[in-house]
Amino acid sequence: MSLQAGLLRRTISAVSIVGMDAEIPPGGIVVVIDVIRAFTTAAVAFERGVTEIACAPSAEVGRGLRRLYPDRLLVGETDGLKPADFDFGNSPFEMSTAQLDGRRLIQATSNGTLGLARCPDPAALLAVSARNVGATARWIAGNHADIPCTLICTGRTAEDWACASYLGDLLDGSAPGRADLVTGIMDGAAEHAHFYAQLSASERVDLSRDLRFCCDVDRSEFAMVGEVRKDHVVLTKVPC
């Protein structure tokens, strides 16, 4: 039996799946999920050589961090769209073509980075998308298998809940189907598309170039582990 299989067969103390409005108990493992698109964007950025990502709970906090650290790239969205003063939008496609080796980022999004800020006192804090879900399960099983784990779905659409269910099954020692996770992501994308279709053309978000990155399950073989700071959370990648 491989080390990976052995780790994932260990019993995780307890796993709960909640939304953004839930009260998060202190002292547990907290995994914040944003598949479309914040933590897919973060995972691709780490693949491209980014060394750390400062996740801000709002665009204004992100701008404040950039004033303190003007050498960092500012990435993210407001209402799904790239603000004019940001270097990149909340797009894994954009990250995949950017020159990022050795750079540090500041990321501010409406759901994912805001979700990280809701967890002031965790035993461990992680960010996940489908792209690094398996590595995240391995990190938890190898480091904190005896501590209760809360999975926070930052969005209301299907993709985050599908990813949470998949991760929960991994932590329970099951072998969930990737096809079901991809189906959940595509269902969520359809929900997003339906919402955006009701907006004016200038307010719509085009997800077409990003979806293949969001659906690429386990491409990233690292966990994204957070360190809580005063007004933000710093993510680093930990190979798993």
PDB file of C-alpha atoms in Angstrom:
ATOM      1  CA  MET A   1       0.000   0.000   0.000  1.00  0.00           C
ATOM      2  CA  SER A   2       1.361   3.451  -0.931  1.00  0.00           C
ATOM      3  CA  LEU A   3       1.996   6.139   1.669  1.00  0.00           C
ATOM      4  CA  GLN A   4      -0.704   8.268   0.051  1.00  0.00           C
ATOM      5  CA  ALA A   5      -3.304   5.519   0.273  1.00  0.00           C
ATOM      6  CA  GLY A   6      -2.315   4.774   3.859  1.00  0.00           C
ATOM      7  CA  LEU A   7      -2.725   8.383   4.905  1.00  0.00           C
ATOM      8  CA  LEU A   8      -6.147   8.707   3.328  1.00  0.00           C
ATOM      9  CA  ARG A   9      -7.374   5.541   4.986  1.00  0.00           C
ATOM     10  CA  ARG A  10      -6.791   7.065   8.404  1.00  0.00           C
ATOM     11  CA  THR A  11      -9.982   8.199  10.096  1.00  0.00           C
ATOM     12  CA  ILE A  12     -10.487  11.954  10.191  1.00  0.00           C
ATOM     13  CA  SER A  13     -12.038  12.925  13.522  1.00  0.00           C
ATOM     14  CA  ALA A  14     -15.115  14.693  12.062  1.00  0.00           C
ATOM     15  CA  VAL A  15     -15.878  16.563   8.855  1.00  0.00           C
ATOM     16  CA  SER A  16     -18.663  19.120   8.435  1.00  0.00           C
ATOM     17  CA  ILE A  17     -19.653  21.037   5.302  1.00  0.00           C
ATOM     18  CA  VAL A  18     -21.072  24.537   5.808  1.00  0.00           C
ATOM     19  CA  GLY A  19     -21.791  27.768   3.966  1.00  0.00           C
ATOM     20  CA  MET A  20     -20.383  31.221   4.514  1.00  0.00           C
ATOM     21  CA  ASP A  21     -23.022  32.162   7.084  1.00  0.00           C
ATOM     22  CA  ALA A  22     -22.149  29.356   9.489  1.00  0.00           C
ATOM     23  CA  GLU A  23     -20.376  29.984  12.779  1.00  0.00           C
ATOM     24  CA  ILE A  24     -16.922  28.410  12.635  1.00  0.00           C
ATOM     25  CA  PRO A  25     -15.754  26.838  15.906  1.00  0.00           C
ATOM     26  CA  PRO A  26     -12.209  27.772  16.976  1.00  0.00           C
ATOM     27  CA  GLY A  27      -9.384  25.280  17.150  1.00  0.00           C
ATOM     28  CA  GLY A  28     -10.361  23.072  14.220  1.00  0.00           C
ATOM     29  CA  ILE A  29      -9.062  22.531  10.726  1.00  0.00           C
ATOM     30  CA  VAL A  30     -10.766  24.953   8.338  1.00  0.00           C
ATOM     31  CA  VAL A  31     -10.745  24.462   4.578  1.00  0.00           C
ATOM     32  CA  VAL A  32     -12.121  27.338   2.508  1.00  0.00           C
ATOM     33  CA  ILE A  33     -13.385  26.313  -0.942  1.00  0.00           C
ATOM     34  CA  ASP A  34     -13.685  28.508  -4.028  1.00  0.00           C
ATOM     35  CA  VAL A  35     -13.550  26.602  -7.315  1.00  0.00           C
ATOM     36  CA  ILE A  36     -14.848  29.326  -9.679  1.00  0.00           C
ATOM     37  CA  ARG A  37     -12.434  31.016  -9.475  1.00  0.00           C
ATOM     38  CA  ALA A  38     -10.366  32.357  -6.581  1.00  0.00           C
ATOM     39  CA  PHE A  39      -8.474  29.287  -5.439  1.00  0.00           C
ATOM     40  CA  THR A  40      -8.128  27.857  -8.929  1.00  0.00           C
ATOM     41  CA  THR A  41      -6.486  31.182  -9.796  1.00  0.00           C
ATOM     42  CA  ALA A  42      -4.266  30.908  -6.708  1.00  0.00           C
ATOM     43  CA  ALA A  43      -3.256  27.330  -7.539  1.00  0.00           C
ATOM     44  CA  VAL A  44      -2.278  28.249 -11.099  1.00  0.00           C
ATOM     45  CA  ALA A  45      -0.302  31.220  -9.763  1.00  0.00           C
ATOM     46  CA  PHE A  46       1.677  28.911  -7.472  1.00  0.00           C
ATOM     47  CA  GLU A  47       2.271  26.554 -10.411  1.00  0.00           C
ATOM     48  CA  ARG A  48       3.711  29.526 -12.298  1.00  0.00           C
ATOM     49  CA  GLY A  49       6.279  30.247  -9.570  1.00  0.00           C
ATOM     50  CA  VAL A  50       4.523  32.624  -7.167  1.00  0.00           C
ATOM     51  CA  THR A  51       6.060  32.287  -3.696  1.00  0.00           C
ATOM     52  CA  GLU A  52       3.188  33.563  -1.548  1.00  0.00           C
ATOM     53  CA  ILE A  53      -0.260  35.114  -1.851  1.00  0.00           C
ATOM     54  CA  ALA A  54      -1.613  37.662   0.629  1.00  0.00           C
ATOM     55  CA  CYS A  55      -5.386  37.109   0.592  1.00  0.00           C
ATOM     56  CA  ALA A  56      -7.350  40.238   1.476  1.00  0.00           C
ATOM     57  CA  PRO A  57     -11.003  40.242   2.575  1.00  0.00           C
ATOM     58  CA  SER A  58     -11.874  43.163   0.297  1.00  0.00           C
ATOM     59  CA  ALA A  59     -10.545  45.138  -2.641  1.00  0.00           C
ATOM     60  CA  GLU A  60      -9.836  48.095  -0.347  1.00  0.00           C
ATOM     61  CA  VAL A  61      -7.729  45.997   2.013  1.00  0.00           C
ATOM     62  CA  GLY A  62      -5.929  44.634  -1.052  1.00  0.00           C
ATOM     63  CA  ARG A  63      -5.169  48.148  -2.242  1.00  0.00           C
ATOM     64  CA  GLY A  64      -3.869  49.042   1.205  1.00  0.00           C
ATOM     65  CA  LEU A  65      -1.543  46.056   1.163  1.00  0.00           C
ATOM     66  CA  ARG A  66      -0.247  47.068  -2.249  1.00  0.00           C
ATOM     67  CA  ARG A  67       0.529  50.544  -0.942  1.00  0.00           C
ATOM     68  CA  LEU A  68       2.624  48.883   1.765  1.00  0.00           C
ATOM     69  CA  TYR A  69       4.216  46.413  -0.674  1.00  0.00           C
ATOM     70  CA  PRO A  70       4.330  48.115  -4.084  1.00  0.00           C
ATOM     71  CA  ASP A  71       6.449  45.320  -5.597  1.00  0.00           C
ATOM     72  CA  ARG A  72       3.558  42.846  -5.298  1.00  0.00           C
ATOM     73  CA  LEU A  73       1.021  42.176  -8.025  1.00  0.00           C
ATOM     74  CA  LEU A  74      -2.620  42.873  -7.167  1.00  0.00           C
ATOM     75  CA  VAL A  75      -5.037  40.212  -8.420  1.00  0.00           C
ATOM     76  CA  GLY A  76      -8.774  39.723  -8.073  1.00  0.00           C
ATOM     77  CA  GLU A  77     -12.245  41.005  -8.795  1.00  0.00           C
ATOM     78  CA  THR A  78     -15.201  43.082  -7.707  1.00  0.00           C
ATOM     79  CA  ASP A  79     -18.550  41.659  -8.815  1.00  0.00           C
ATOM     80  CA  GLY A  80     -16.574  39.176 -10.865  1.00  0.00           C
ATOM     81  CA  LEU A  81     -14.729  41.785 -12.937  1.00  0.00           C
ATOM     82  CA  LYS A  82     -11.145  43.056 -12.733  1.00  0.00           C
ATOM     83  CA  PRO A  83     -10.932  46.531 -11.158  1.00  0.00           C
ATOM     84  CA  ALA A  84      -9.086  49.026 -13.352  1.00  0.00           C
ATOM     85  CA  ASP A  85      -6.194  49.416 -10.895  1.00  0.00           C
ATOM     86  CA  PHE A  86      -5.575  45.669 -10.448  1.00  0.00           C
ATOM     87  CA  ASP A  87      -2.766  43.968 -12.357  1.00  0.00           C
ATOM     88  CA  PHE A  88      -4.812  40.843 -13.134  1.00  0.00           C
ATOM     89  CA  GLY A  89      -8.363  39.684 -12.764  1.00  0.00           C
ATOM     90  CA  ASN A  90      -9.546  36.643 -10.866  1.00  0.00           C
ATOM     91  CA  SER A  91      -8.664  34.394 -13.784  1.00  0.00           C
ATOM     92  CA  PRO A  92      -6.641  31.167 -13.861  1.00  0.00           C
ATOM     93  CA  PHE A  93      -6.299  31.623 -17.610  1.00  0.00           C
ATOM     94  CA  GLU A  94      -4.582  34.988 -17.063  1.00  0.00           C
ATOM     95  CA  MET A  95      -2.305  33.426 -14.451  1.00  0.00           C
ATOM     96  CA  SER A  96      -1.369  30.629 -16.859  1.00  0.00           C
ATOM     97  CA  THR A  97       0.198  33.089 -19.317  1.00  0.00           C
ATOM     98  CA  ALA A  98       1.720  35.572 -16.836  1.00  0.00           C
ATOM     99  CA  GLN A  99       5.406  35.896 -15.914  1.00  0.00           C
ATOM    100  CA  LEU A 100       5.205  35.140 -12.200  1.00  0.00           C
ATOM    101  CA  ASP A 101       8.326  33.243 -11.197  1.00  0.00           C
ATOM    102  CA  GLY A 102       9.517  34.498  -7.808  1.00  0.00           C
ATOM    103  CA  ARG A 103       6.717  37.063  -7.486  1.00  0.00           C
ATOM    104  CA  ARG A 104       4.411  37.630  -4.527  1.00  0.00           C
ATOM    105  CA  LEU A 105       0.725  38.396  -5.026  1.00  0.00           C
ATOM    106  CA  ILE A 106      -2.078  40.155  -3.225  1.00  0.00           C
ATOM    107  CA  GLN A 107      -5.461  38.614  -4.012  1.00  0.00           C
ATOM    108  CA  ALA A 108      -8.860  40.125  -3.207  1.00  0.00           C
ATOM    109  CA  THR A 109     -12.104  38.441  -4.251  1.00  0.00           C
ATOM    110  CA  SER A 110     -15.771  38.579  -3.340  1.00  0.00           C
ATOM    111  CA  ASN A 111     -15.977  35.074  -1.872  1.00  0.00           C
ATOM    112  CA  GLY A 112     -12.781  33.033  -1.557  1.00  0.00           C
ATOM    113  CA  THR A 113     -10.402  35.471   0.105  1.00  0.00           C
ATOM    114  CA  LEU A 114     -13.269  36.864   2.172  1.00  0.00           C
ATOM    115  CA  GLY A 115     -13.957  33.326   3.405  1.00  0.00           C
ATOM    116  CA  LEU A 116     -10.388  32.958   4.649  1.00  0.00           C
ATOM    117  CA  ALA A 117     -10.814  36.095   6.759  1.00  0.00           C
ATOM    118  CA  ARG A 118     -13.743  34.514   8.644  1.00  0.00           C
ATOM    119  CA  CYS A 119     -11.473  32.080  10.482  1.00  0.00           C
ATOM    120  CA  PRO A 120      -9.459  33.962  13.127  1.00  0.00           C
ATOM    121  CA  ASP A 121      -8.336  31.049  15.319  1.00  0.00           C
ATOM    122  CA  PRO A 122      -8.022  27.743  13.421  1.00  0.00           C
ATOM    123  CA  ALA A 123      -5.612  24.932  14.182  1.00  0.00           C
ATOM    124  CA  ALA A 124      -4.860  25.053  10.469  1.00  0.00           C
ATOM    125  CA  LEU A 125      -6.339  27.023   7.579  1.00  0.00           C
ATOM    126  CA  LEU A 126      -6.275  25.899   3.952  1.00  0.00           C
ATOM    127  CA  ALA A 127      -7.595  27.119   0.603  1.00  0.00           C
ATOM    128  CA  VAL A 128      -8.788  24.579  -1.930  1.00  0.00           C
ATOM    129  CA  SER A 129     -10.242  24.148  -5.378  1.00  0.00           C
ATOM    130  CA  ALA A 130     -10.676  21.016  -7.465  1.00  0.00           C
ATOM    131  CA  ARG A 131      -7.188  21.644  -8.799  1.00  0.00           C
ATOM    132  CA  ASN A 132      -5.519  20.772  -5.464  1.00  0.00           C
ATOM    133  CA  VAL A 133      -8.227  18.836  -3.632  1.00  0.00           C
ATOM    134  CA  GLY A 134      -6.298  15.555  -3.408  1.00  0.00           C
ATOM    135  CA  ALA A 135      -3.151  17.218  -2.099  1.00  0.00           C
ATOM    136  CA  THR A 136      -5.244  19.045   0.490  1.00  0.00           C
ATOM    137  CA  ALA A 137      -6.726  15.757   1.718  1.00  0.00           C
ATOM    138  CA  ARG A 138      -3.236  14.269   1.996  1.00  0.00           C
ATOM    139  CA  TRP A 139      -1.966  17.280   3.948  1.00  0.00           C
ATOM    140  CA  ILE A 140      -4.844  17.103   6.436  1.00  0.00           C
ATOM    141  CA  ALA A 141      -4.585  13.330   6.855  1.00  0.00           C
ATOM    142  CA  GLY A 142      -0.840  13.528   7.344  1.00  0.00           C
ATOM    143  CA  ASN A 143      -0.824  16.435   9.785  1.00  0.00           C
ATOM    144  CA  HIS A 144      -4.138  16.787  11.619  1.00  0.00           C
ATOM    145  CA  ALA A 145      -6.177  13.591  11.236  1.00  0.00           C
ATOM    146  CA  ASP A 146      -7.336  13.741  14.864  1.00  0.00           C
ATOM    147  CA  ILE A 147      -8.801  17.270  14.704  1.00  0.00           C
ATOM    148  CA  PRO A 148     -12.342  18.098  13.500  1.00  0.00           C
ATOM    149  CA  CYS A 149     -12.441  19.660  10.036  1.00  0.00           C
ATOM    150  CA  THR A 150     -14.861  22.269   8.702  1.00  0.00           C
ATOM    151  CA  LEU A 151     -15.220  22.725   4.937  1.00  0.00           C
ATOM    152  CA  ILE A 152     -16.561  26.179   4.036  1.00  0.00           C
ATOM    153  CA  CYS A 153     -18.288  26.585   0.671  1.00  0.00           C
ATOM    154  CA  THR A 154     -17.861  30.260  -0.138  1.00  0.00           C
ATOM    155  CA  GLY A 155     -20.330  30.255  -3.035  1.00  0.00           C
ATOM    156  CA  ARG A 156     -23.968  29.205  -3.248  1.00  0.00           C
ATOM    157  CA  THR A 157     -23.601  27.501  -6.619  1.00  0.00           C
ATOM    158  CA  ALA A 158     -22.974  23.794  -7.183  1.00  0.00           C
ATOM    159  CA  GLU A 159     -19.208  23.717  -7.753  1.00  0.00           C
ATOM    160  CA  ASP A 160     -18.029  24.481  -4.208  1.00  0.00           C
ATOM    161  CA  TRP A 161     -20.465  21.998  -2.673  1.00  0.00           C
ATOM    162  CA  ALA A 162     -19.365  19.323  -5.145  1.00  0.00           C
ATOM    163  CA  CYS A 163     -15.732  19.970  -4.218  1.00  0.00           C
ATOM    164  CA  ALA A 164     -16.578  19.851  -0.502  1.00  0.00           C
ATOM    165  CA  SER A 165     -18.368  16.524  -0.931  1.00  0.00           C
ATOM    166  CA  TYR A 166     -15.413  15.135  -2.897  1.00  0.00           C
ATOM    167  CA  LEU A 167     -12.918  16.296  -0.263  1.00  0.00           C
ATOM    168  CA  GLY A 168     -15.101  14.967   2.541  1.00  0.00           C
ATOM    169  CA  ASP A 169     -15.194  11.552   0.881  1.00  0.00           C
ATOM    170  CA  LEU A 170     -11.405  11.562   0.518  1.00  0.00           C
ATOM    171  CA  LEU A 171     -10.981  12.417   4.183  1.00  0.00           C
ATOM    172  CA  ASP A 172     -13.404   9.613   5.072  1.00  0.00           C
ATOM    173  CA  GLY A 173     -11.252   7.126   3.181  1.00  0.00           C
ATOM    174  CA  SER A 174     -13.599   6.780   0.216  1.00  0.00           C
ATOM    175  CA  ALA A 175     -12.675   6.966  -3.468  1.00  0.00           C
ATOM    176  CA  PRO A 176     -15.041   9.536  -5.002  1.00  0.00           C
ATOM    177  CA  GLY A 177     -15.415   9.810  -8.759  1.00  0.00           C
ATOM    178  CA  ARG A 178     -13.701  12.691 -10.511  1.00  0.00           C
ATOM    179  CA  ALA A 179     -16.412  12.710 -13.159  1.00  0.00           C
ATOM    180  CA  ASP A 180     -18.996  13.599 -10.504  1.00  0.00           C
ATOM    181  CA  LEU A 181     -16.842  16.497  -9.309  1.00  0.00           C
ATOM    182  CA  VAL A 182     -16.407  17.817 -12.850  1.00  0.00           C
ATOM    183  CA  THR A 183     -20.163  17.516 -13.410  1.00  0.00           C
ATOM    184  CA  GLY A 184     -20.748  19.562 -10.252  1.00  0.00           C
ATOM    185  CA  ILE A 185     -18.324  22.228 -11.463  1.00  0.00           C
ATOM    186  CA  MET A 186     -20.037  22.455 -14.839  1.00  0.00           C
ATOM    187  CA  ASP A 187     -23.437  22.659 -13.126  1.00  0.00           C
ATOM    188  CA  GLY A 188     -22.101  25.541 -11.060  1.00  0.00           C
ATOM    189  CA  ALA A 189     -20.742  27.236 -14.177  1.00  0.00           C
ATOM    190  CA  ALA A 190     -24.197  26.981 -15.742  1.00  0.00           C
ATOM    191  CA  GLU A 191     -25.677  28.664 -12.668  1.00  0.00           C
ATOM    192  CA  HIS A 192     -23.147  31.477 -12.980  1.00  0.00           C
ATOM    193  CA  ALA A 193     -23.921  31.839 -16.694  1.00  0.00           C
ATOM    194  CA  HIS A 194     -27.647  32.063 -15.988  1.00  0.00           C
ATOM    195  CA  PHE A 195     -27.037  34.831 -13.460  1.00  0.00           C
ATOM    196  CA  TYR A 196     -24.705  36.808 -15.719  1.00  0.00           C
ATOM    197  CA  ALA A 197     -27.121  36.546 -18.648  1.00  0.00           C
ATOM    198  CA  GLN A 198     -29.540  38.762 -16.717  1.00  0.00           C
ATOM    199  CA  LEU A 199     -26.971  41.572 -16.413  1.00  0.00           C
ATOM    200  CA  SER A 200     -25.950  44.213 -18.908  1.00  0.00           C
ATOM    201  CA  ALA A 201     -23.123  43.339 -21.275  1.00  0.00           C
ATOM    202  CA  SER A 202     -20.637  45.476 -19.306  1.00  0.00           C
ATOM    203  CA  GLU A 203     -21.395  43.589 -16.093  1.00  0.00           C
ATOM    204  CA  ARG A 204     -21.139  40.055 -17.459  1.00  0.00           C
ATOM    205  CA  VAL A 205     -18.237  37.759 -16.616  1.00  0.00           C
ATOM    206  CA  ASP A 206     -16.887  35.446 -19.308  1.00  0.00           C
ATOM    207  CA  LEU A 207     -15.829  32.161 -17.693  1.00  0.00           C
ATOM    208  CA  SER A 208     -15.172  30.301 -20.944  1.00  0.00           C
ATOM    209  CA  ARG A 209     -11.357  30.484 -20.830  1.00  0.00           C
ATOM    210  CA  ASP A 210     -11.203  29.656 -17.116  1.00  0.00           C
ATOM    211  CA  LEU A 211     -13.402  26.567 -16.914  1.00  0.00           C
ATOM    212  CA  ARG A 212     -10.851  24.057 -18.150  1.00  0.00           C
ATOM    213  CA  PHE A 213      -8.538  25.127 -15.305  1.00  0.00           C
ATOM    214  CA  CYS A 214     -11.362  24.889 -12.766  1.00  0.00           C
ATOM    215  CA  CYS A 215     -12.212  21.352 -13.955  1.00  0.00           C
ATOM    216  CA  ASP A 216      -8.621  20.045 -13.954  1.00  0.00           C
ATOM    217  CA  VAL A 217      -8.906  17.876 -10.844  1.00  0.00           C
ATOM    218  CA  ASP A 218      -5.657  17.287  -8.905  1.00  0.00           C
ATOM    219  CA  ARG A 219      -3.381  19.057 -11.370  1.00  0.00           C
ATOM    220  CA  SER A 220      -1.650  20.831  -8.443  1.00  0.00           C
ATOM    221  CA  GLU A 221       0.203  18.500  -6.097  1.00  0.00           C
ATOM    222  CA  PHE A 222       0.368  20.922  -3.192  1.00  0.00           C
ATOM    223  CA  ALA A 223      -1.800  22.213  -0.380  1.00  0.00           C
ATOM    224  CA  MET A 224      -2.302  25.965   0.002  1.00  0.00           C
ATOM    225  CA  VAL A 225      -1.762  26.582   3.709  1.00  0.00           C
ATOM    226  CA  GLY A 226      -2.767  29.862   5.310  1.00  0.00           C
ATOM    227  CA  GLU A 227      -1.182  31.937   8.049  1.00  0.00           C
ATOM    228  CA  VAL A 228      -3.536  34.411   9.715  1.00  0.00           C
ATOM    229  CA  ARG A 229      -2.223  37.964   9.891  1.00  0.00           C
ATOM    230  CA  LYS A 230      -3.831  41.101  11.322  1.00  0.00           C
ATOM    231  CA  ASP A 231      -6.028  41.950   8.334  1.00  0.00           C
ATOM    232  CA  HIS A 232      -5.302  39.206   5.793  1.00  0.00           C
ATOM    233  CA  VAL A 233      -4.202  35.607   5.340  1.00  0.00           C
ATOM    234  CA  VAL A 234      -0.940  34.606   3.670  1.00  0.00           C
ATOM    235  CA  LEU A 235      -1.045  31.432   1.572  1.00  0.00           C
ATOM    236  CA  THR A 236       2.022  29.362   0.788  1.00  0.00           C
ATOM    237  CA  LYS A 237       2.208  26.114  -1.151  1.00  0.00           C
ATOM    238  CA  VAL A 238       3.213  22.892   0.574  1.00  0.00           C
ATOM    239  CA  PRO A 239       3.977  19.955  -1.762  1.00  0.00           C
ATOM    240  CA  CYS A 240       1.968  16.853  -0.873  1.00  0.00           C
TER     241      CYS A 240
END
